[in-house]
PDB file of C-alpha atoms in Angstrom:
ATOM      1  CA  ILE O   1      77.106 -43.859 111.336  1.00 39.00           C
ATOM      2  CA  PRO O   2      75.808 -40.274 111.734  1.00 43.00           C
ATOM      3  CA  THR O   3      72.286 -39.993 112.894  1.00 41.00           C
ATOM      4  CA  SER O   4      71.510 -37.266 110.382  1.00 44.00           C
ATOM      5  CA  SER O   5      72.029 -39.601 107.462  1.00 42.00           C
ATOM      6  CA  ILE O   6      69.816 -42.200 109.077  1.00 38.00           C
ATOM      7  CA  LYS O   7      66.991 -39.678 109.544  1.00 42.00           C
ATOM      8  CA  GLY O   8      67.265 -38.519 105.927  1.00 44.00           C
ATOM      9  CA  SER O   9      66.973 -42.059 104.646  1.00 41.00           C
ATOM     10  CA  LEU O  10      63.914 -42.744 106.714  1.00 39.00           C
ATOM     11  CA  LEU O  11      62.011 -39.707 105.371  1.00 41.00           C
ATOM     12  CA  PRO O  12      59.662 -40.325 102.402  1.00 41.00           C
ATOM     13  CA  SER O  13      60.849 -39.126  98.926  1.00 42.00           C
ATOM     14  CA  HIS O  14      57.485 -37.370  98.122  1.00 43.00           C
ATOM     15  CA  PRO O  15      55.695 -34.903 100.342  1.00 43.00           C
ATOM     16  CA  PRO O  16      52.641 -36.306 102.056  1.00 42.00           C
ATOM     17  CA  GLN O  17      49.313 -35.703 100.328  1.00 44.00           C
ATOM     18  CA  GLY O  18      46.248 -34.287 102.075  1.00 42.00           C
ATOM     19  CA  PRO O  19      43.434 -36.484 103.212  1.00 41.00           C
ATOM     20  CA  LEU O  20      41.004 -37.749 100.469  1.00 42.00           C
ATOM     21  CA  ILE O  21      37.484 -36.285 100.926  1.00 42.00           C
ATOM     22  CA  SER O  22      34.592 -37.920  98.967  1.00 46.00           C
ATOM     23  CA  PRO O  23      31.861 -35.524  97.612  1.00 49.00           C
ATOM     24  CA  SER O  24      28.454 -35.478  99.177  1.00 50.00           C
ATOM     25  CA  PRO O  25      25.438 -36.977  97.275  1.00 51.00           C
ATOM     26  CA  SER O  26      23.880 -33.513  96.621  1.00 52.00           C
ATOM     27  CA  ALA O  27      27.082 -32.143  95.096  1.00 49.00           C
ATOM     28  CA  ALA O  28      27.424 -35.242  92.912  1.00 51.00           C
ATOM     29  CA  SER O  29      23.883 -34.887  91.559  1.00 57.00           C
ATOM     30  CA  ARG O  30      24.477 -31.187  90.815  1.00 59.00           C
ATOM     31  CA  ILE O  31      27.643 -31.956  88.866  1.00 55.00           C
ATOM     32  CA  ALA O  32      25.816 -34.677  86.870  1.00 56.00           C
ATOM     33  CA  ARG O  33      23.012 -32.262  85.947  1.00 64.00           C
ATOM     34  CA  GLN O  34      25.476 -29.634  84.708  1.00 62.00           C
ATOM     35  CA  ALA O  35      27.284 -32.211  82.558  1.00 58.00           C
ATOM     36  CA  ALA O  36      23.994 -33.410  81.026  1.00 59.00           C
ATOM     37  CA  ALA O  37      22.938 -29.811  80.204  1.00 58.00           C
ATOM     38  CA  ALA O  38      26.282 -29.100  78.523  1.00 56.00           C
ATOM     39  CA  ALA O  39      25.990 -32.290  76.412  1.00 54.00           C
ATOM     40  CA  ALA O  40      22.416 -31.394  75.345  1.00 50.00           C
ATOM     41  CA  ALA O  41      23.498 -27.894  74.314  1.00 50.00           C
ATOM     42  CA  ALA O  42      26.369 -29.307  72.259  1.00 49.00           C
ATOM     43  CA  SER O  43      24.117 -31.831  70.479  1.00 51.00           C
ATOM     44  CA  GLY O  44      21.483 -29.127  69.792  1.00 49.00           C
ATOM     45  CA  SER O  45      24.060 -26.881  68.178  1.00 47.00           C
ATOM     46  CA  ASN O  46      25.058 -29.755  65.893  1.00 48.00           C
ATOM     47  CA  LEU O  47      21.472 -30.537  64.878  1.00 44.00           C
ATOM     48  CA  HIS O  48      20.352 -26.980  64.016  1.00 46.00           C
ATOM     49  CA  GLN O  49      22.508 -25.604  61.173  1.00 48.00           C
ATOM     50  CA  PRO O  50      22.200 -21.917  60.260  1.00 51.00           C
ATOM     51  CA  HIS O  51      19.984 -21.125  57.255  1.00 54.00           C
ATOM     52  CA  PRO O  52      21.651 -19.594  54.159  1.00 54.00           C
ATOM     53  CA  SER O  53      21.145 -15.861  53.812  1.00 61.00           C
ATOM     54  CA  PRO O  54      19.019 -14.393  50.928  1.00 62.00           C
ATOM     55  CA  ALA O  55      22.137 -12.719  49.516  1.00 64.00           C
ATOM     56  CA  LEU O  56      23.881 -16.111  49.224  1.00 65.00           C
ATOM     57  CA  ALA O  57      20.825 -17.631  47.468  1.00 65.00           C
ATOM     58  CA  GLY O  58      20.733 -14.679  45.039  1.00 67.00           C
ATOM     59  CA  ASP O  59      24.424 -15.154  44.220  1.00 71.00           C
ATOM     60  CA  GLU O  60      23.839 -18.841  43.479  1.00 75.00           C
ATOM     61  CA  ALA O  61      20.896 -18.000  41.135  1.00 73.00           C
ATOM     62  CA  THR O  62      22.978 -15.379  39.332  1.00 78.00           C
ATOM     63  CA  ARG O  63      25.824 -17.847  38.953  1.00 75.00           C
ATOM     64  CA  GLY O  64      23.427 -20.438  37.508  1.00 76.00           C
ATOM     65  CA  ILE O  65      22.077 -17.945  34.934  1.00 81.00           C
ATOM     66  CA  ALA O  66      25.625 -16.953  33.978  1.00 78.00           C
ATOM     67  CA  VAL O  67      26.613 -20.594  33.470  1.00 77.00           C
ATOM     68  CA  GLU O  68      23.516 -21.197  31.321  1.00 78.00           C
ATOM     69  CA  LYS O  69      24.264 -18.156  29.153  1.00 81.00           C
ATOM     70  CA  PHE O  70      27.855 -19.266  28.803  1.00 74.00           C
ATOM     71  CA  ASP O  71      26.715 -22.694  27.586  1.00 76.00           C
ATOM     72  CA  ILE O  72      24.395 -21.046  25.023  1.00 83.00           C
ATOM     73  CA  VAL O  73      27.188 -18.816  23.727  1.00 82.00           C
ATOM     74  CA  LYS O  74      29.562 -21.781  23.625  1.00 77.00           C
ATOM     75  CA  LYS O  75      27.137 -23.873  21.569  1.00 77.00           C
ATOM     76  CA  TRP O  76      26.476 -20.936  19.245  1.00 76.00           C
ATOM     77  CA  GLY O  77      30.194 -20.390  18.756  1.00 83.00           C
ATOM     78  CA  ILE O  78      30.853 -24.044  17.939  1.00 77.00           C
ATOM     79  CA  ASN O  79      27.906 -24.163  15.522  1.00 76.00           C
ATOM     80  CA  THR O  80      29.003 -20.922  13.826  1.00 80.00           C
ATOM     81  CA  TYR O  81      32.561 -22.198  13.455  1.00 76.00           C
ATOM     82  CA  LYS O  82      31.437 -25.459  11.878  1.00 76.00           C
ATOM     83  CA  CYS O  83      29.019 -23.737   9.478  1.00 78.00           C
ATOM     84  CA  THR O  84      31.601 -21.127   8.457  1.00 80.00           C
ATOM     85  CA  LYS O  85      34.149 -23.844   7.815  1.00 78.00           C
ATOM     86  CA  GLN O  86      31.630 -25.782   5.713  1.00 71.00           C
ATOM     87  CA  LEU O  87      30.620 -22.660   3.761  1.00 77.00           C
ATOM     88  CA  LEU O  88      34.226 -21.766   2.942  1.00 79.00           C
ATOM     89  CA  SER O  89      35.025 -25.318   1.908  1.00 78.00           C
ATOM     90  CA  GLU O  90      32.030 -25.267  -0.457  1.00 75.00           C
ATOM     91  CA  ARG O  91      33.052 -21.877  -1.867  1.00 79.00           C
ATOM     92  CA  PHE O  92      36.590 -23.056  -2.609  1.00 79.00           C
ATOM     93  CA  GLY O  93      35.437 -26.409  -3.981  1.00 77.00           C
ATOM     94  CA  ARG O  94      36.975 -28.567  -1.257  1.00 79.00           C
ATOM     95  CA  GLY O  95      33.773 -29.672   0.455  1.00 76.00           C
ATOM     96  CA  SER O  96      30.667 -31.504  -0.659  1.00 80.00           C
ATOM     97  CA  ARG O  97      27.120 -30.219  -0.254  1.00 81.00           C
ATOM     98  CA  THR O  98      23.722 -31.889  -0.258  1.00 84.00           C
ATOM     99  CA  VAL O  99      21.719 -30.933  -3.352  1.00 84.00           C
ATOM    100  CA  ASP O 100      18.053 -31.517  -4.145  1.00 88.00           C
ATOM    101  CA  LEU O 101      17.956 -30.632  -7.841  1.00 91.00           C
ATOM    102  CA  GLU O 102      14.188 -30.467  -8.187  1.00 93.00           C
ATOM    103  CA  LEU O 103      13.738 -28.320  -5.101  1.00 93.00           C
ATOM    104  CA  GLU O 104      16.662 -26.049  -5.986  1.00 93.00           C
ATOM    105  CA  THR O 105      15.162 -25.455  -9.433  1.00 94.00           C
ATOM    106  CA  GLN O 106      11.792 -24.508  -7.941  1.00 95.00           C
ATOM    107  CA  ILE O 107      13.449 -22.115  -5.484  1.00 95.00           C
ATOM    108  CA  GLU O 108      15.397 -20.351  -8.232  1.00 95.00           C
ATOM    109  CA  LEU O 109      12.231 -20.103 -10.315  1.00 95.00           C
ATOM    110  CA  LEU O 110      10.410 -18.533  -7.359  1.00 95.00           C
ATOM    111  CA  ARG O 111      13.150 -15.934  -6.868  1.00 95.00           C
ATOM    112  CA  ASP O 112      13.108 -15.058 -10.550  1.00 96.00           C
ATOM    113  CA  THR O 113       9.299 -14.811 -10.517  1.00 95.00           C
ATOM    114  CA  LYS O 114       9.408 -12.533  -7.481  1.00 95.00           C
ATOM    115  CA  ARG O 115      11.872 -10.195  -9.219  1.00 95.00           C
ATOM    116  CA  LYS O 116       9.625  -9.957 -12.284  1.00 96.00           C
ATOM    117  CA  TYR O 117       6.479  -9.414 -10.209  1.00 96.00           C
ATOM    118  CA  GLU O 118       8.255  -6.659  -8.281  1.00 95.00           C
ATOM    119  CA  CYS O 119       8.964  -4.966 -11.618  1.00 96.00           C
ATOM    120  CA  VAL O 120       5.272  -5.249 -12.605  1.00 95.00           C
ATOM    121  CA  LEU O 121       4.284  -3.871  -9.198  1.00 95.00           C
ATOM    122  CA  GLY O 122       6.561  -0.862  -9.599  1.00 95.00           C
ATOM    123  CA  LEU O 123       5.186  -0.106 -13.066  1.00 95.00           C
ATOM    124  CA  ALA O 124       1.585  -0.448 -11.866  1.00 95.00           C
ATOM    125  CA  ARG O 125       2.287   1.966  -9.015  1.00 95.00           C
ATOM    126  CA  ALA O 126       3.833   4.439 -11.465  1.00 95.00           C
ATOM    127  CA  LEU O 127       0.729   4.113 -13.697  1.00 94.00           C
ATOM    128  CA  THR O 128      -1.509   4.754 -10.703  1.00 94.00           C
ATOM    129  CA  SER O 129       0.456   7.844  -9.732  1.00 94.00           C
ATOM    130  CA  HIS O 130       0.447   9.301 -13.251  1.00 94.00           C
ATOM    131  CA  PHE O 131      -3.223   8.517 -13.807  1.00 93.00           C
ATOM    132  CA  TYR O 132      -4.143  10.056 -10.472  1.00 94.00           C
ATOM    133  CA  ASN O 133      -2.408  13.271 -11.524  1.00 94.00           C
ATOM    134  CA  LEU O 134      -4.287  13.124 -14.853  1.00 93.00           C
ATOM    135  CA  VAL O 135      -7.646  12.786 -13.085  1.00 93.00           C
ATOM    136  CA  GLN O 136      -6.818  15.688 -10.775  1.00 94.00           C
ATOM    137  CA  THR O 137      -5.869  17.808 -13.778  1.00 93.00           C
ATOM    138  CA  GLN O 138      -9.127  16.925 -15.550  1.00 92.00           C
ATOM    139  CA  HIS O 139     -11.063  17.812 -12.419  1.00 93.00           C
ATOM    140  CA  ALA O 140      -9.366  21.227 -12.232  1.00 93.00           C
ATOM    141  CA  LEU O 141      -9.992  21.759 -15.944  1.00 93.00           C
ATOM    142  CA  ALA O 142     -13.687  20.935 -15.526  1.00 92.00           C
ATOM    143  CA  ASP O 143     -13.971  23.493 -12.729  1.00 91.00           C
ATOM    144  CA  ALA O 144     -12.235  26.099 -14.867  1.00 93.00           C
ATOM    145  CA  PHE O 145     -14.574  25.426 -17.827  1.00 90.00           C
ATOM    146  CA  SER O 146     -17.633  25.670 -15.571  1.00 90.00           C
ATOM    147  CA  ASP O 147     -16.479  28.983 -14.162  1.00 90.00           C
ATOM    148  CA  LEU O 148     -15.785  30.398 -17.618  1.00 90.00           C
ATOM    149  CA  SER O 149     -19.148  29.219 -18.954  1.00 87.00           C
ATOM    150  CA  GLN O 150     -20.867  31.421 -16.363  1.00 87.00           C
ATOM    151  CA  LYS O 151     -18.635  34.420 -16.989  1.00 86.00           C
ATOM    152  CA  SER O 152     -18.556  34.228 -20.813  1.00 83.00           C
ATOM    153  CA  PRO O 153     -22.112  34.379 -22.212  1.00 84.00           C
ATOM    154  CA  GLU O 154     -20.877  34.255 -25.806  1.00 88.00           C
ATOM    155  CA  LEU O 155     -19.018  30.947 -25.149  1.00 88.00           C
ATOM    156  CA  GLN O 156     -21.296  29.559 -22.456  1.00 86.00           C
ATOM    157  CA  GLU O 157     -22.402  26.541 -24.487  1.00 88.00           C
ATOM    158  CA  GLU O 158     -18.878  25.577 -25.611  1.00 88.00           C
ATOM    159  CA  PHE O 159     -17.419  25.901 -22.124  1.00 86.00           C
ATOM    160  CA  GLY O 160     -20.413  24.047 -20.744  1.00 89.00           C
ATOM    161  CA  TYR O 161     -20.149  20.842 -22.760  1.00 88.00           C
ATOM    162  CA  ASN O 162     -16.350  20.793 -22.339  1.00 91.00           C
ATOM    163  CA  ALA O 163     -16.880  21.022 -18.599  1.00 90.00           C
ATOM    164  CA  GLU O 164     -19.364  18.132 -18.693  1.00 91.00           C
ATOM    165  CA  THR O 165     -16.952  16.056 -20.792  1.00 89.00           C
ATOM    166  CA  GLN O 166     -14.127  16.588 -18.299  1.00 90.00           C
ATOM    167  CA  LYS O 167     -16.413  15.720 -15.399  1.00 91.00           C
ATOM    168  CA  LEU O 168     -17.413  12.486 -17.108  1.00 89.00           C
ATOM    169  CA  LEU O 169     -13.754  11.661 -17.735  1.00 89.00           C
ATOM    170  CA  CYS O 170     -13.014  12.374 -14.087  1.00 90.00           C
ATOM    171  CA  LYS O 171     -15.758  10.003 -12.987  1.00 90.00           C
ATOM    172  CA  ASN O 172     -14.568   7.221 -15.278  1.00 90.00           C
ATOM    173  CA  GLY O 173     -10.974   7.927 -14.282  1.00 91.00           C
ATOM    174  CA  GLU O 174     -11.801   7.532 -10.597  1.00 91.00           C
ATOM    175  CA  THR O 175     -13.509   4.245 -11.387  1.00 90.00           C
ATOM    176  CA  LEU O 176     -10.447   3.039 -13.286  1.00 92.00           C
ATOM    177  CA  LEU O 177      -8.218   4.181 -10.421  1.00 92.00           C
ATOM    178  CA  GLY O 178     -10.244   1.988  -8.085  1.00 90.00           C
ATOM    179  CA  ALA O 179      -9.612  -1.023 -10.319  1.00 91.00           C
ATOM    180  CA  VAL O 180      -5.888  -0.272 -10.691  1.00 93.00           C
ATOM    181  CA  ASN O 181      -5.481   0.292  -6.938  1.00 93.00           C
ATOM    182  CA  PHE O 182      -7.139  -3.054  -6.282  1.00 93.00           C
ATOM    183  CA  PHE O 183      -4.761  -4.654  -8.787  1.00 94.00           C
ATOM    184  CA  VAL O 184      -1.728  -3.028  -7.110  1.00 94.00           C
ATOM    185  CA  SER O 185      -2.888  -4.051  -3.629  1.00 94.00           C
ATOM    186  CA  SER O 186      -3.367  -7.683  -4.656  1.00 93.00           C
ATOM    187  CA  ILE O 187       0.025  -7.865  -6.392  1.00 94.00           C
ATOM    188  CA  ASN O 188       1.682  -6.265  -3.371  1.00 95.00           C
ATOM    189  CA  THR O 189       0.127  -8.867  -1.048  1.00 94.00           C
ATOM    190  CA  LEU O 190       1.221 -11.683  -3.325  1.00 94.00           C
ATOM    191  CA  VAL O 191       4.804 -10.434  -3.672  1.00 94.00           C
ATOM    192  CA  ASN O 192       5.626  -8.940  -0.281  1.00 94.00           C
ATOM    193  CA  LYS O 193       3.648 -11.279   1.957  1.00 94.00           C
ATOM    194  CA  THR O 194       2.929 -14.630   0.328  1.00 93.00           C
ATOM    195  CA  MET O 195       6.144 -14.982  -1.684  1.00 94.00           C
ATOM    196  CA  GLU O 196       8.224 -13.400   1.081  1.00 94.00           C
ATOM    197  CA  ASP O 197       6.855 -15.860   3.632  1.00 94.00           C
ATOM    198  CA  THR O 198       7.816 -18.775   1.386  1.00 95.00           C
ATOM    199  CA  LEU O 199      11.288 -17.339   0.804  1.00 95.00           C
ATOM    200  CA  MET O 200      11.746 -16.947   4.564  1.00 95.00           C
ATOM    201  CA  THR O 201      11.074 -20.665   4.937  1.00 95.00           C
ATOM    202  CA  VAL O 202      13.574 -21.245   2.115  1.00 95.00           C
ATOM    203  CA  LYS O 203      16.214 -19.286   4.082  1.00 94.00           C
ATOM    204  CA  HIS O 204      15.599 -21.463   7.137  1.00 95.00           C
ATOM    205  CA  TYR O 205      15.893 -24.524   4.918  1.00 94.00           C
ATOM    206  CA  GLU O 206      19.209 -23.357   3.431  1.00 92.00           C
ATOM    207  CA  THR O 207      20.598 -22.679   6.917  1.00 92.00           C
ATOM    208  CA  ALA O 208      19.501 -26.144   8.054  1.00 92.00           C
ATOM    209  CA  ARG O 209      21.126 -27.653   4.945  1.00 91.00           C
ATOM    210  CA  LEU O 210      24.425 -25.923   5.756  1.00 89.00           C
ATOM    211  CA  GLU O 211      24.328 -27.110   9.378  1.00 89.00           C
ATOM    212  CA  TYR O 212      23.459 -30.633   8.251  1.00 89.00           C
ATOM    213  CA  ASP O 213      26.426 -30.757   5.872  1.00 87.00           C
ATOM    214  CA  ALA O 214      28.740 -29.233   8.499  1.00 87.00           C
ATOM    215  CA  TYR O 215      27.905 -31.894  11.088  1.00 85.00           C
ATOM    216  CA  ARG O 216      27.954 -34.592   8.425  1.00 88.00           C
ATOM    217  CA  THR O 217      31.506 -33.582   7.458  1.00 86.00           C
ATOM    218  CA  ASP O 218      32.531 -33.507  11.117  1.00 83.00           C
ATOM    219  CA  LEU O 219      31.179 -37.021  11.621  1.00 85.00           C
ATOM    220  CA  GLU O 220      32.968 -38.306   8.509  1.00 84.00           C
ATOM    221  CA  GLU O 221      36.292 -36.849   9.695  1.00 82.00           C
ATOM    222  CA  LEU O 222      35.903 -38.499  13.104  1.00 81.00           C
ATOM    223  CA  ASN O 223      35.091 -41.838  11.467  1.00 81.00           C
ATOM    224  CA  LEU O 224      38.312 -41.666   9.472  1.00 80.00           C
ATOM    225  CA  GLY O 225      40.441 -40.878  12.551  1.00 73.00           C
ATOM    226  CA  PRO O 226      41.919 -43.239  15.189  1.00 73.00           C
ATOM    227  CA  ARG O 227      39.637 -44.962  17.652  1.00 74.00           C
ATOM    228  CA  ASP O 228      40.391 -44.457  21.350  1.00 75.00           C
ATOM    229  CA  ALA O 229      38.302 -43.725  24.441  1.00 72.00           C
ATOM    230  CA  GLY O 230      38.194 -39.963  23.854  1.00 71.00           C
ATOM    231  CA  THR O 231      37.467 -40.335  20.141  1.00 76.00           C
ATOM    232  CA  LEU O 232      34.622 -42.769  20.787  1.00 81.00           C
ATOM    233  CA  CYS O 233      32.992 -40.290  23.168  1.00 82.00           C
ATOM    234  CA  ARG O 234      33.326 -37.492  20.610  1.00 82.00           C
ATOM    235  CA  LEU O 235      32.034 -39.825  17.916  1.00 86.00           C
ATOM    236  CA  ASP O 236      28.868 -40.560  19.886  1.00 85.00           C
ATOM    237  CA  ALA O 237      28.255 -36.832  20.420  1.00 85.00           C
ATOM    238  CA  ALA O 238      28.872 -36.113  16.723  1.00 84.00           C
ATOM    239  CA  GLN O 239      26.463 -38.882  15.723  1.00 89.00           C
ATOM    240  CA  ALA O 240      23.750 -37.438  17.969  1.00 90.00           C
ATOM    241  CA  ASN O 241      24.271 -33.921  16.579  1.00 88.00           C
ATOM    242  CA  PHE O 242      24.215 -35.234  13.028  1.00 88.00           C
ATOM    243  CA  GLN O 243      20.936 -37.064  13.566  1.00 92.00           C
ATOM    244  CA  ALA O 244      19.311 -33.983  15.135  1.00 92.00           C
ATOM    245  CA  HIS O 245      20.335 -31.731  12.243  1.00 90.00           C
ATOM    246  CA  ARG O 246      19.325 -34.351   9.685  1.00 92.00           C
ATOM    247  CA  ILE O 247      15.793 -34.451  11.137  1.00 94.00           C
ATOM    248  CA  LYS O 248      15.634 -30.636  11.108  1.00 93.00           C
ATOM    249  CA  TYR O 249      16.861 -30.474   7.507  1.00 93.00           C
ATOM    250  CA  GLU O 250      14.385 -33.063   6.236  1.00 94.00           C
ATOM    251  CA  LYS O 251      11.480 -31.349   8.020  1.00 95.00           C
ATOM    252  CA  LEU O 252      12.296 -27.959   6.512  1.00 94.00           C
ATOM    253  CA  ARG O 253      12.784 -29.498   3.078  1.00 94.00           C
ATOM    254  CA  ALA O 254       9.286 -30.972   3.281  1.00 94.00           C
ATOM    255  CA  ASP O 255       7.896 -27.611   4.492  1.00 95.00           C
ATOM    256  CA  VAL O 256       9.480 -25.789   1.548  1.00 95.00           C
ATOM    257  CA  ALA O 257       8.073 -28.287  -0.942  1.00 95.00           C
ATOM    258  CA  VAL O 258       4.555 -27.889   0.471  1.00 95.00           C
ATOM    259  CA  LYS O 259       4.749 -24.084   0.537  1.00 94.00           C
ATOM    260  CA  LEU O 260       6.027 -23.930  -3.022  1.00 95.00           C
ATOM    261  CA  LYS O 261       3.124 -26.054  -4.184  1.00 94.00           C
ATOM    262  CA  PHE O 262       0.506 -23.939  -2.387  1.00 95.00           C
ATOM    263  CA  LEU O 263       2.166 -20.732  -3.536  1.00 94.00           C
ATOM    264  CA  GLU O 264       1.981 -21.771  -7.174  1.00 93.00           C
ATOM    265  CA  GLU O 265      -1.714 -22.615  -6.867  1.00 93.00           C
ATOM    266  CA  ASN O 266      -2.467 -19.350  -5.067  1.00 93.00           C
ATOM    267  CA  LYS O 267      -0.453 -17.319  -7.572  1.00 93.00           C
ATOM    268  CA  VAL O 268      -2.350 -18.722 -10.554  1.00 94.00           C
ATOM    269  CA  LYS O 269      -5.701 -18.105  -8.866  1.00 93.00           C
ATOM    270  CA  VAL O 270      -4.910 -14.532  -7.822  1.00 92.00           C
ATOM    271  CA  MET O 271      -3.266 -13.477 -11.082  1.00 93.00           C
ATOM    272  CA  HIS O 272      -6.074 -14.939 -13.198  1.00 93.00           C
ATOM    273  CA  LYS O 273      -8.568 -12.732 -11.378  1.00 91.00           C
ATOM    274  CA  GLN O 274      -6.387  -9.613 -11.292  1.00 92.00           C
ATOM    275  CA  LEU O 275      -5.283  -9.747 -14.939  1.00 93.00           C
ATOM    276  CA  LEU O 276      -8.863 -10.193 -16.103  1.00 92.00           C
ATOM    277  CA  LEU O 277      -9.977  -7.222 -13.994  1.00 91.00           C
ATOM    278  CA  PHE O 278      -7.116  -5.053 -15.248  1.00 92.00           C
ATOM    279  CA  HIS O 279      -7.828  -5.886 -18.892  1.00 92.00           C
ATOM    280  CA  ASN O 280     -11.580  -5.308 -18.678  1.00 91.00           C
ATOM    281  CA  ALA O 281     -11.231  -2.034 -16.781  1.00 91.00           C
ATOM    282  CA  ILE O 282      -8.570  -0.563 -19.090  1.00 91.00           C
ATOM    283  CA  SER O 283     -10.484  -1.622 -22.227  1.00 91.00           C
ATOM    284  CA  ALA O 284     -13.767  -0.199 -20.974  1.00 90.00           C
ATOM    285  CA  TYR O 285     -12.214   3.091 -19.910  1.00 89.00           C
ATOM    286  CA  PHE O 286     -10.449   3.848 -23.183  1.00 88.00           C
ATOM    287  CA  ALA O 287     -13.485   2.659 -25.134  1.00 87.00           C
ATOM    288  CA  GLY O 288     -15.567   5.177 -23.191  1.00 83.00           C
ATOM    289  CA  ASN O 289     -17.917   2.444 -22.019  1.00 83.00           C
ATOM    290  CA  GLN O 290     -18.921   3.619 -18.558  1.00 83.00           C
ATOM    291  CA  GLN O 291     -21.394   0.809 -17.939  1.00 86.00           C
ATOM    292  CA  GLN O 292     -18.872  -1.920 -18.794  1.00 84.00           C
ATOM    293  CA  LEU O 293     -16.292  -0.229 -16.562  1.00 84.00           C
ATOM    294  CA  GLU O 294     -18.660  -0.197 -13.596  1.00 85.00           C
ATOM    295  CA  GLN O 295     -19.748  -3.750 -14.358  1.00 85.00           C
ATOM    296  CA  SER O 296     -16.126  -4.914 -14.282  1.00 82.00           C
ATOM    297  CA  LEU O 297     -15.702  -3.539 -10.774  1.00 81.00           C
ATOM    298  CA  LYS O 298     -18.950  -5.139  -9.593  1.00 81.00           C
ATOM    299  CA  GLN O 299     -17.896  -8.460 -11.097  1.00 78.00           C
ATOM    300  CA  PHE O 300     -14.738  -8.552  -8.952  1.00 73.00           C
ATOM    301  CA  SER O 301     -16.343  -6.925  -5.877  1.00 72.00           C
ATOM    302  CA  VAL O 302     -14.167  -3.815  -6.019  1.00 73.00           C
ATOM    303  CA  LYS O 303     -15.514  -1.047  -3.809  1.00 69.00           C
ATOM    304  CA  LEU O 304     -14.661   2.506  -4.762  1.00 61.00           C
ATOM    305  CA  LYS O 305     -13.635   4.974  -2.116  1.00 59.00           C
ATOM    306  CA  SER O 306     -15.589   8.178  -2.136  1.00 49.00           C
ATOM    307  CA  PRO O 307     -13.557  11.374  -2.566  1.00 45.00           C
ATOM    308  CA  GLY O 308     -12.067  12.394   0.769  1.00 47.00           C
ATOM    309  CA  ALA O 309     -12.734   8.978   2.362  1.00 46.00           C
ATOM    310  CA  ASP O 310      -9.147   8.749   3.562  1.00 47.00           C
ATOM    311  CA  LYS O 311      -9.353  12.185   5.156  1.00 48.00           C
ATOM    312  CA  PRO O 312     -10.151  12.034   8.903  1.00 47.00           C
ATOM    313  CA  SER O 313     -13.397  13.591  10.093  1.00 43.00           C
ATOM    314  CA  TRP O 314     -13.591  16.812  12.088  1.00 37.00           C
ATOM    315  CA  LEU O 315     -14.148  14.867  15.323  1.00 38.00           C
ATOM    316  CA  GLU O 316     -11.118  12.609  14.640  1.00 40.00           C
ATOM    317  CA  GLU O 317      -8.943  15.654  13.980  1.00 44.00           C
ATOM    318  CA  GLN O 318     -10.029  17.172  17.277  1.00 38.00           C
TER     319      GLN O 318
END
């Protein structure tokens, strides 16, 4: 057997490793401290999360406002669709509507009364305008007569008493204008404030009635449909909406009834006073009874404005 093969078989298959050297105690403690510091740094980075930036918080607030506005528009769109559908179905005779006959009659009577009072108001304003022009003409005529009485000795007496007559008519006319202006002001307040306020409540009531009928119809259609999980959820929501609109409708109906009652009482009280004043003032003026005319204004606490009272003073103009 060759000796070379015997030597190769006796050699180890792996190269010999170097001698094992154990670390010193100081090196081991240093390595342990470094490992502990690295672990503490890693745990600290996990505990302290970075704070969100102000820009990110602003974006979240803007997104929340946008979502809220979208929900408002969505609810408005659904409500408008339901009310439009209900209105068209009523117009074409396919849908039913809630009717309070007594209240509807009172509302129509109020609207008719308002139209007639507006006509009276327009005529009273026209009378005031024409009578004001008449008084101004009489005042100019009185001045002309006074001037001619001084420049025409032969007709001084005739021009003089005509001037005095026109001045007296002017004075009585201004007193009558005060009464008519007070009448016009009171009618205007009654028509354009008191009646208009009641009719505004009536408009809210009619809108609530339409919404109530729209959600009532929607609930009735869901009740007639099949019953499954999705339908039951929609049915609960429709029932809640119906109840909310029913409460709103009944509240506004009660408000309208109360306002109509108070309006009727106020109208009778105001018109009784104003018609009596108008009659007494007109009768006294055309009868030439100056004392009765002035007494009529005192009776109803009508204060006359002095000529030029509406004109601003010199200091106010400056």
